[in-house]
Amino acid sequence: MLRRYHPPERPVTWLALAGFMGTGKSRIGWELSRRLSLTFIDTDRVIERVSNMRIADIFELYGEAVFRDYETEVVRRCVRLDEVVVSTGGGTVARQLNRDLLKARGPVVVLTASAETIFKRTRRNRRPLLELGDPEQRIRDLMAAREAAYRDVATFTVSSDGRQSDEVVDEIVERLGTWSSERHPT
Ligand code: S3P
């Protein structure tokens, strides 16, 4: 016998994750998408798939400005979708237009972690923007330069520092519930 389909209870059917490199956007975004039965989209991976290039190679061959335009194009497409969790790149929300697009669609959850944690987490993979000079200092400088942008785009902020991803996911789901019920009081 066929079971009747019960749609999952979800506080939202669209959300974006933003935050500095190494704050766990991809890992947490993926787990969050499973929890909420939504499709996971990682804007960096979309850019790599569509361009058939690695991000580091796009930076090297075409420069950062071209990569940033690709990002905006992907953001434009993501805000038209529903039933997705969108994980953005660390620099996506540095551009005002991207913040405006994401905020208008919302909610946007910003993940944070300390510079030390980020340094440890980003050592493993190539991050072109951290390859210039002392990476730990680069992280601190870039974080400071972007702080206002993260604050501006955030519906709320959650720390991933020293926490298991399921604990972070629990907190996000709970806060999305509060956010959503405040917006649509019953
Ligand atoms: C960048 C972060 C990276 C990637 C690119 C630029 C940035 O994404 O988009 O290397 O400007 O902070 P992650 O945050 O997923 O590492």
mmCIF file of C-alpha atoms and ligand atoms in Angstrom:
data_model
loop_
_atom_site.group_PDB
_atom_site.id
_atom_site.type_symbol
_atom_site.label_atom_id
_atom_site.label_comp_id
_atom_site.label_asym_id
_atom_site.label_seq_id
_atom_site.Cartn_x
_atom_site.Cartn_y
_atom_site.Cartn_z
ATOM 1 C CA MET A 1 0.000 0.000 0.000
ATOM 2 C CA LEU A 2 1.220 3.452 -0.836
ATOM 3 C CA ARG A 3 1.848 5.669 2.129
ATOM 4 C CA ARG A 4 0.417 9.094 2.019
ATOM 5 C CA TYR A 5 3.112 11.718 1.421
ATOM 6 C CA HIS A 6 3.633 14.014 4.382
ATOM 7 C CA PRO A 7 5.635 17.078 3.418
ATOM 8 C CA PRO A 8 8.390 17.723 5.968
ATOM 9 C CA GLU A 9 7.858 20.491 8.489
ATOM 10 C CA ARG A 10 10.258 23.184 7.516
ATOM 11 C CA PRO A 11 10.711 26.626 9.004
ATOM 12 C CA VAL A 12 11.818 27.930 5.579
ATOM 13 C CA THR A 13 12.058 26.623 2.021
ATOM 14 C CA TRP A 14 14.996 28.841 1.015
ATOM 15 C CA LEU A 15 18.038 30.071 2.851
ATOM 16 C CA ALA A 16 21.575 31.184 2.136
ATOM 17 C CA LEU A 17 24.715 30.651 4.163
ATOM 18 C CA ALA A 18 27.427 33.293 4.129
ATOM 19 C CA GLY A 19 30.620 33.815 6.079
ATOM 20 C CA PHE A 20 34.376 33.771 5.779
ATOM 21 C CA MET A 21 36.313 30.913 4.145
ATOM 22 C CA GLY A 22 36.595 27.950 6.477
ATOM 23 C CA THR A 23 33.590 28.766 8.650
ATOM 24 C CA GLY A 24 31.921 25.527 7.486
ATOM 25 C CA LYS A 25 29.393 26.868 4.972
ATOM 26 C CA SER A 26 29.616 23.880 2.629
ATOM 27 C CA ARG A 27 29.604 21.152 5.288
ATOM 28 C CA ILE A 28 26.910 22.771 7.400
ATOM 29 C CA GLY A 29 24.908 23.803 4.335
ATOM 30 C CA TRP A 30 24.902 20.217 3.101
ATOM 31 C CA GLU A 31 23.796 18.841 6.479
ATOM 32 C CA LEU A 32 21.183 21.555 6.831
ATOM 33 C CA SER A 33 19.797 20.711 3.396
ATOM 34 C CA ARG A 34 19.416 17.040 4.433
ATOM 35 C CA ARG A 35 17.719 18.050 7.668
ATOM 36 C CA LEU A 36 15.248 20.354 5.914
ATOM 37 C CA SER A 37 14.774 18.166 2.807
ATOM 38 C CA LEU A 38 16.021 20.924 0.553
ATOM 39 C CA THR A 39 18.472 20.803 -2.357
ATOM 40 C CA PHE A 40 22.002 21.934 -1.607
ATOM 41 C CA ILE A 41 23.734 24.437 -3.892
ATOM 42 C CA ASP A 42 27.309 25.575 -3.393
ATOM 43 C CA THR A 43 27.955 28.650 -5.548
ATOM 44 C CA ASP A 44 31.685 27.867 -5.848
ATOM 45 C CA ARG A 45 30.909 24.397 -7.175
ATOM 46 C CA VAL A 46 28.343 25.820 -9.648
ATOM 47 C CA ILE A 47 30.976 28.219 -10.982
ATOM 48 C CA GLU A 48 33.494 25.382 -11.312
ATOM 49 C CA ARG A 49 30.975 23.135 -13.037
ATOM 50 C CA VAL A 50 29.739 25.752 -15.498
ATOM 51 C CA SER A 51 33.184 27.149 -16.350
ATOM 52 C CA ASN A 52 34.800 23.712 -16.228
ATOM 53 C CA MET A 53 37.641 25.307 -14.290
ATOM 54 C CA ARG A 54 38.932 25.303 -10.735
ATOM 55 C CA ILE A 55 38.376 28.527 -8.832
ATOM 56 C CA ALA A 56 42.117 28.974 -8.319
ATOM 57 C CA ASP A 57 42.579 28.737 -12.100
ATOM 58 C CA ILE A 58 39.827 31.286 -12.784
ATOM 59 C CA PHE A 59 41.632 33.702 -10.446
ATOM 60 C CA GLU A 60 44.958 32.973 -12.093
ATOM 61 C CA LEU A 61 43.838 33.143 -15.715
ATOM 62 C CA TYR A 62 41.065 35.751 -15.678
ATOM 63 C CA GLY A 63 41.526 37.593 -12.395
ATOM 64 C CA GLU A 64 39.312 38.161 -9.371
ATOM 65 C CA ALA A 65 36.954 40.640 -11.096
ATOM 66 C CA VAL A 66 35.802 37.995 -13.581
ATOM 67 C CA PHE A 67 35.259 35.502 -10.772
ATOM 68 C CA ARG A 68 33.174 38.099 -8.884
ATOM 69 C CA ASP A 69 30.972 38.617 -11.941
ATOM 70 C CA TYR A 70 30.434 34.854 -12.192
ATOM 71 C CA GLU A 71 29.420 34.907 -8.530
ATOM 72 C CA THR A 72 26.807 37.603 -9.104
ATOM 73 C CA GLU A 73 25.388 35.667 -12.040
ATOM 74 C CA VAL A 74 25.044 32.552 -9.871
ATOM 75 C CA VAL A 75 23.486 34.551 -7.010
ATOM 76 C CA ARG A 76 20.927 36.014 -9.436
ATOM 77 C CA ARG A 77 19.938 32.511 -10.456
ATOM 78 C CA CYS A 78 19.876 31.130 -6.916
ATOM 79 C CA VAL A 79 17.459 33.768 -5.641
ATOM 80 C CA ARG A 80 14.956 32.701 -8.285
ATOM 81 C CA LEU A 81 14.940 29.124 -6.980
ATOM 82 C CA ASP A 82 12.952 27.593 -4.150
ATOM 83 C CA GLU A 83 13.510 24.545 -1.933
ATOM 84 C CA VAL A 84 17.260 25.141 -1.771
ATOM 85 C CA VAL A 85 20.029 25.856 0.704
ATOM 86 C CA VAL A 86 22.567 28.131 -1.004
ATOM 87 C CA SER A 87 26.109 28.139 0.326
ATOM 88 C CA THR A 88 27.946 31.221 -0.952
ATOM 89 C CA GLY A 89 31.694 31.861 -1.280
ATOM 90 C CA GLY A 90 33.478 33.779 1.461
ATOM 91 C CA GLY A 91 33.694 36.949 -0.634
ATOM 92 C CA THR A 92 30.268 36.803 -2.277
ATOM 93 C CA VAL A 93 28.613 39.192 0.153
ATOM 94 C CA ALA A 94 31.438 41.720 -0.072
ATOM 95 C CA ARG A 95 29.608 43.011 -3.165
ATOM 96 C CA GLN A 96 26.628 45.180 -2.263
ATOM 97 C CA LEU A 97 24.543 43.929 -5.181
ATOM 98 C CA ASN A 98 24.907 40.326 -3.997
ATOM 99 C CA ARG A 99 23.927 41.336 -0.466
ATOM 100 C CA ASP A 100 20.857 43.141 -1.767
ATOM 101 C CA LEU A 101 19.801 40.147 -3.854
ATOM 102 C CA LEU A 102 20.281 37.674 -1.008
ATOM 103 C CA LYS A 103 18.685 39.868 1.652
ATOM 104 C CA ALA A 104 15.620 40.451 -0.496
ATOM 105 C CA ARG A 105 15.177 36.682 -0.821
ATOM 106 C CA GLY A 106 16.388 35.823 2.713
ATOM 107 C CA PRO A 107 17.004 34.539 5.297
ATOM 108 C CA VAL A 108 20.803 34.719 5.223
ATOM 109 C CA VAL A 109 22.638 32.875 7.997
ATOM 110 C CA VAL A 110 26.199 34.060 8.592
ATOM 111 C CA LEU A 111 28.657 31.553 10.052
ATOM 112 C CA THR A 112 31.604 32.780 12.092
ATOM 113 C CA ALA A 113 34.815 31.290 13.461
ATOM 114 C CA SER A 114 38.027 32.706 14.887
ATOM 115 C CA ALA A 115 41.006 33.557 12.650
ATOM 116 C CA GLU A 116 42.985 30.685 14.286
ATOM 117 C CA THR A 117 40.280 28.148 13.459
ATOM 118 C CA ILE A 118 39.967 29.480 9.913
ATOM 119 C CA PHE A 119 43.722 29.255 9.427
ATOM 120 C CA LYS A 120 43.695 25.599 10.509
ATOM 121 C CA ARG A 121 40.688 24.763 8.338
ATOM 122 C CA THR A 122 41.911 26.500 5.181
ATOM 123 C CA ARG A 123 45.443 25.072 5.170
ATOM 124 C CA ARG A 124 44.277 21.920 3.411
ATOM 125 C CA ASN A 125 42.704 23.427 0.280
ATOM 126 C CA ARG A 126 43.834 26.097 -2.131
ATOM 127 C CA ARG A 127 42.355 29.535 -1.451
ATOM 128 C CA PRO A 128 43.886 32.004 -3.943
ATOM 129 C CA LEU A 129 43.176 35.011 -1.756
ATOM 130 C CA LEU A 130 45.202 33.543 1.107
ATOM 131 C CA GLU A 131 48.235 32.838 -1.022
ATOM 132 C CA LEU A 132 49.546 36.385 -0.869
ATOM 133 C CA GLY A 133 51.850 36.975 2.101
ATOM 134 C CA ASP A 134 51.420 35.542 5.590
ATOM 135 C CA PRO A 135 48.120 33.600 5.447
ATOM 136 C CA GLU A 136 47.179 34.159 9.082
ATOM 137 C CA GLN A 137 47.617 37.908 8.774
ATOM 138 C CA ARG A 138 45.761 37.848 5.430
ATOM 139 C CA ILE A 139 42.843 36.127 7.173
ATOM 140 C CA ARG A 140 42.744 38.786 9.912
ATOM 141 C CA ASP A 141 42.935 41.653 7.382
ATOM 142 C CA LEU A 142 40.280 40.202 5.074
ATOM 143 C CA MET A 143 37.999 39.381 8.014
ATOM 144 C CA ALA A 144 38.266 42.954 9.259
ATOM 145 C CA ALA A 145 37.616 44.342 5.771
ATOM 146 C CA ARG A 146 34.503 42.189 5.374
ATOM 147 C CA GLU A 147 33.073 42.391 8.857
ATOM 148 C CA ALA A 148 30.590 45.151 7.994
ATOM 149 C CA ALA A 149 29.375 43.232 4.930
ATOM 150 C CA TYR A 150 28.716 40.062 6.940
ATOM 151 C CA ARG A 151 26.913 42.083 9.595
ATOM 152 C CA ASP A 152 24.829 43.850 6.967
ATOM 153 C CA VAL A 153 23.674 40.685 5.209
ATOM 154 C CA ALA A 154 23.032 38.567 8.317
ATOM 155 C CA THR A 155 19.510 37.660 9.314
ATOM 156 C CA PHE A 156 21.381 36.109 12.226
ATOM 157 C CA THR A 157 24.889 34.890 12.996
ATOM 158 C CA VAL A 158 25.946 31.485 14.303
ATOM 159 C CA SER A 159 29.413 30.461 15.470
ATOM 160 C CA SER A 160 30.863 27.194 14.178
ATOM 161 C CA ASP A 161 34.004 27.502 16.279
ATOM 162 C CA GLY A 162 34.886 24.349 18.211
ATOM 163 C CA ARG A 163 31.451 22.831 17.590
ATOM 164 C CA GLN A 164 30.273 19.686 15.845
ATOM 165 C CA SER A 165 28.347 20.422 12.671
ATOM 166 C CA ASP A 166 25.134 18.796 13.948
ATOM 167 C CA GLU A 167 25.144 21.153 16.918
ATOM 168 C CA VAL A 168 25.478 24.123 14.564
ATOM 169 C CA VAL A 169 22.697 22.739 12.355
ATOM 170 C CA ASP A 170 20.438 22.333 15.419
ATOM 171 C CA GLU A 171 20.976 25.955 16.372
ATOM 172 C CA ILE A 172 20.307 27.195 12.834
ATOM 173 C CA VAL A 173 17.081 25.181 12.525
ATOM 174 C CA GLU A 174 15.851 26.451 15.876
ATOM 175 C CA ARG A 175 16.631 30.063 15.053
ATOM 176 C CA LEU A 176 15.066 29.765 11.610
ATOM 177 C CA GLY A 177 11.907 28.576 13.367
ATOM 178 C CA THR A 178 11.903 31.627 15.627
ATOM 179 C CA TRP A 179 12.643 33.963 12.734
ATOM 180 C CA SER A 180 9.909 32.478 10.613
ATOM 181 C CA SER A 181 7.247 32.537 13.364
ATOM 182 C CA GLU A 182 8.071 36.165 14.146
ATOM 183 C CA ARG A 183 7.518 37.002 10.498
ATOM 184 C CA HIS A 184 4.299 35.058 10.177
ATOM 185 C CA PRO A 185 2.635 35.177 13.572
ATOM 186 C CA THR A 186 -0.276 32.742 13.791
HETATM 187 C C1 S3P B 1 36.743 33.402 -1.501
HETATM 188 C C2 S3P B 1 36.267 32.271 -0.855
HETATM 189 C C3 S3P B 1 36.200 30.953 -1.491
HETATM 190 C C4 S3P B 1 36.097 31.103 -3.013
HETATM 191 C C5 S3P B 1 37.180 31.980 -3.544
HETATM 192 C C6 S3P B 1 37.171 33.376 -2.921
HETATM 193 C C7 S3P B 1 36.790 34.692 -0.764
HETATM 194 O O1 S3P B 1 35.060 30.262 -1.034
HETATM 195 O O2 S3P B 1 34.850 31.627 -3.377
HETATM 196 O O3 S3P B 1 38.408 31.340 -3.286
HETATM 197 O O4 S3P B 1 36.878 35.745 -1.408
HETATM 198 O O5 S3P B 1 36.707 34.668 0.490
HETATM 199 P P1 S3P B 1 34.946 29.558 0.413
HETATM 200 O O6 S3P B 1 34.468 30.583 1.381
HETATM 201 O O7 S3P B 1 33.932 28.483 0.202
HETATM 202 O O8 S3P B 1 36.292 29.038 0.735
#
